[in-house]
């Protein structure tokens, strides 16, 4: 293998250690810890597993954590009232509503009801606007793009003046990461191109990239011949392509594949993220960082 592996699992550990130390320090100096509430409506197994992981991580770093489970048939008005309650709760710095919500609830209305200063997912239009302005305006960058940028920085990849090509234009990955990489500042100042399903020469654009960020949701979309020699390749895709029995637990687990043909790509790239174990572990990590930041903003430490 010629490419250096950028391990999200290792970087996650580094960042969680840093967060734990900072939480302990703030607790000692100010008598406060970050408070995070996770609101889960219904009992979808996938949502339960995401929420459980978020709660476990919040406990690990020393947060005050509230798990607020609500029945599938909760009314939209009651859910909005619950959010208002946490908006006004001084011990809570971050409010998370696990998506998807049941069909009778307008998820946009619910997400927009969260106080932007407690919107640690960074999906509220106010935070999307702050991200677009950049610099000091940014409070909570959305977690997956923030994780991608942090990985690039910690892997020591130069972004200033780099050609960055982002495959995908979703609101949660493609558009925000492109916006972040184009700003002036740490891990950015790049020349950015976004490519998507309407792009004419996908391969041609990808081949120009010093940093190629792929978030399309198509297994093995990016071929080795689309990659410039020595490029940094960040594979955001998580595609379930089958099932297997876990050697650890003996239980059935999904076989996951990224959007990049990893085995071939690693022979061309300079550095590359694996799937799983790449971008995946970074999302919850950055959620913890945003919640810590929220408390720091409140205490005037940022
Ligand atoms: P999405 O479906 O909302 O957007 C995909 C984008 O890719 C679209 O803008 C589309 O135009 C583009 N696209 C799709 N097929 C293409 C093709 N053949 N050529 C060019 N462009 C194409 O998806 P998303 O929410 O941005 O997620 C993308 C992938 O990243 C998924 O596999 C998802 O599971 C994964 N993901 C991972 C994490 C994580 O690891 N934490 C977080 C979010 C998303």
PDB file of C-alpha atoms and ligand atoms in Angstrom, residues 144 167-174 195-199 202 214-218 221 236-239 259 279-281 283, ligand 1:
ATOM      1  CA  UNK A 144     -19.599  15.439   9.269  1.00  0.00           C
ATOM      2  CA  UNK A 167     -18.339  14.964  -5.207  1.00  0.00           C
ATOM      3  CA  UNK A 168     -21.935  15.546  -4.028  1.00  0.00           C
ATOM      4  CA  UNK A 169     -23.983  18.639  -3.187  1.00  0.00           C
ATOM      5  CA  UNK A 170     -26.121  17.583  -0.227  1.00  0.00           C
ATOM      6  CA  UNK A 171     -26.963  20.049   2.527  1.00  0.00           C
ATOM      7  CA  UNK A 172     -25.335  17.881   5.182  1.00  0.00           C
ATOM      8  CA  UNK A 173     -22.020  17.061   3.465  1.00  0.00           C
ATOM      9  CA  UNK A 174     -21.243  18.331  -0.046  1.00  0.00           C
ATOM     10  CA  UNK A 195     -19.340  18.043  -8.912  1.00  0.00           C
ATOM     11  CA  UNK A 196     -22.663  16.209  -8.954  1.00  0.00           C
ATOM     12  CA  UNK A 197     -25.125  14.263 -11.110  1.00  0.00           C
ATOM     13  CA  UNK A 198     -25.346  17.190 -13.557  1.00  0.00           C
ATOM     14  CA  UNK A 199     -21.565  17.392 -14.089  1.00  0.00           C
ATOM     15  CA  UNK A 202     -16.746  13.823 -13.488  1.00  0.00           C
ATOM     16  CA  UNK A 214     -16.428  12.022  -2.106  1.00  0.00           C
ATOM     17  CA  UNK A 215     -19.968  12.051  -0.682  1.00  0.00           C
ATOM     18  CA  UNK A 216     -22.197  10.526  -3.345  1.00  0.00           C
ATOM     19  CA  UNK A 217     -23.587   7.380  -1.732  1.00  0.00           C
ATOM     20  CA  UNK A 218     -22.568   5.214  -4.709  1.00  0.00           C
ATOM     21  CA  UNK A 221     -17.986   5.315  -7.849  1.00  0.00           C
ATOM     22  CA  UNK A 236     -17.516   9.904   3.079  1.00  0.00           C
ATOM     23  CA  UNK A 237     -19.723   7.238   1.504  1.00  0.00           C
ATOM     24  CA  UNK A 238     -21.231   4.542   3.698  1.00  0.00           C
ATOM     25  CA  UNK A 239     -22.971   1.973   1.523  1.00  0.00           C
ATOM     26  CA  UNK A 259     -17.724   5.596  -2.618  1.00  0.00           C
ATOM     27  CA  UNK A 279     -15.029   9.733   8.356  1.00  0.00           C
ATOM     28  CA  UNK A 280     -17.714   7.728  10.229  1.00  0.00           C
ATOM     29  CA  UNK A 281     -16.225   7.970  13.748  1.00  0.00           C
ATOM     30  CA  UNK A 283     -19.268  12.826  13.161  1.00  0.00           C
TER      31      UNK A 283
HETATM   32  P1  LIG B   1     -27.235  12.560  -0.689  1.00  0.00           P
HETATM   33  O1  LIG B   1     -27.883  11.404  -1.368  1.00  0.00           O
HETATM   34  O2  LIG B   1     -28.086  13.570   0.004  1.00  0.00           O
HETATM   35  O3  LIG B   1     -26.337  13.335  -1.729  1.00  0.00           O
HETATM   36  C1  LIG B   1     -25.497  12.662  -2.626  1.00  0.00           C
HETATM   37  C2  LIG B   1     -24.951  13.643  -3.622  1.00  0.00           C
HETATM   38  O4  LIG B   1     -24.093  12.958  -4.488  1.00  0.00           O
HETATM   39  C3  LIG B   1     -26.006  14.317  -4.462  1.00  0.00           C
HETATM   40  O5  LIG B   1     -25.779  15.697  -4.408  1.00  0.00           O
HETATM   41  C4  LIG B   1     -25.799  13.800  -5.867  1.00  0.00           C
HETATM   42  O6  LIG B   1     -25.909  14.835  -6.849  1.00  0.00           O
HETATM   43  C5  LIG B   1     -24.374  13.286  -5.840  1.00  0.00           C
HETATM   44  N1  LIG B   1     -24.251  12.079  -6.644  1.00  0.00           N
HETATM   45  C6  LIG B   1     -24.917  10.912  -6.476  1.00  0.00           C
HETATM   46  N2  LIG B   1     -24.550  10.032  -7.444  1.00  0.00           N
HETATM   47  C7  LIG B   1     -23.635  10.646  -8.212  1.00  0.00           C
HETATM   48  C8  LIG B   1     -22.902  10.276  -9.366  1.00  0.00           C
HETATM   49  N3  LIG B   1     -23.041   9.075  -9.922  1.00  0.00           N
HETATM   50  N4  LIG B   1     -22.072  11.177  -9.882  1.00  0.00           N
HETATM   51  C9  LIG B   1     -21.925  12.412  -9.334  1.00  0.00           C
HETATM   52  N5  LIG B   1     -22.592  12.827  -8.260  1.00  0.00           N
HETATM   53  C10 LIG B   1     -23.447  11.959  -7.703  1.00  0.00           C
HETATM   54  O7  LIG B   1     -26.162  11.924   0.299  1.00  0.00           O
HETATM   55  P2  LIG B   1     -25.381  12.514   1.575  1.00  0.00           P
HETATM   56  O8  LIG B   1     -26.313  12.649   2.690  1.00  0.00           O
HETATM   57  O9  LIG B   1     -24.534  13.676   1.185  1.00  0.00           O
HETATM   58  O10 LIG B   1     -24.416  11.267   1.857  1.00  0.00           O
HETATM   59  C11 LIG B   1     -23.473  10.804   0.917  1.00  0.00           C
HETATM   60  C12 LIG B   1     -22.819   9.557   1.417  1.00  0.00           C
HETATM   61  O11 LIG B   1     -22.138   9.857   2.625  1.00  0.00           O
HETATM   62  C13 LIG B   1     -23.791   8.430   1.790  1.00  0.00           C
HETATM   63  O12 LIG B   1     -23.190   7.197   1.504  1.00  0.00           O
HETATM   64  C14 LIG B   1     -23.975   8.587   3.282  1.00  0.00           C
HETATM   65  O13 LIG B   1     -24.312   7.374   3.915  1.00  0.00           O
HETATM   66  C15 LIG B   1     -22.595   9.043   3.682  1.00  0.00           C
HETATM   67  N6  LIG B   1     -22.578   9.838   4.921  1.00  0.00           N
HETATM   68  C16 LIG B   1     -21.698   9.460   5.874  1.00  0.00           C
HETATM   69  C17 LIG B   1     -21.624  10.170   7.039  1.00  0.00           C
HETATM   70  C18 LIG B   1     -20.645   9.748   8.087  1.00  0.00           C
HETATM   71  O14 LIG B   1     -19.793   8.950   7.844  1.00  0.00           O
HETATM   72  N7  LIG B   1     -20.697  10.230   9.279  1.00  0.00           N
HETATM   73  C19 LIG B   1     -22.455  11.270   7.263  1.00  0.00           C
HETATM   74  C20 LIG B   1     -23.308  11.656   6.235  1.00  0.00           C
HETATM   75  C21 LIG B   1     -23.358  10.936   5.059  1.00  0.00           C
END
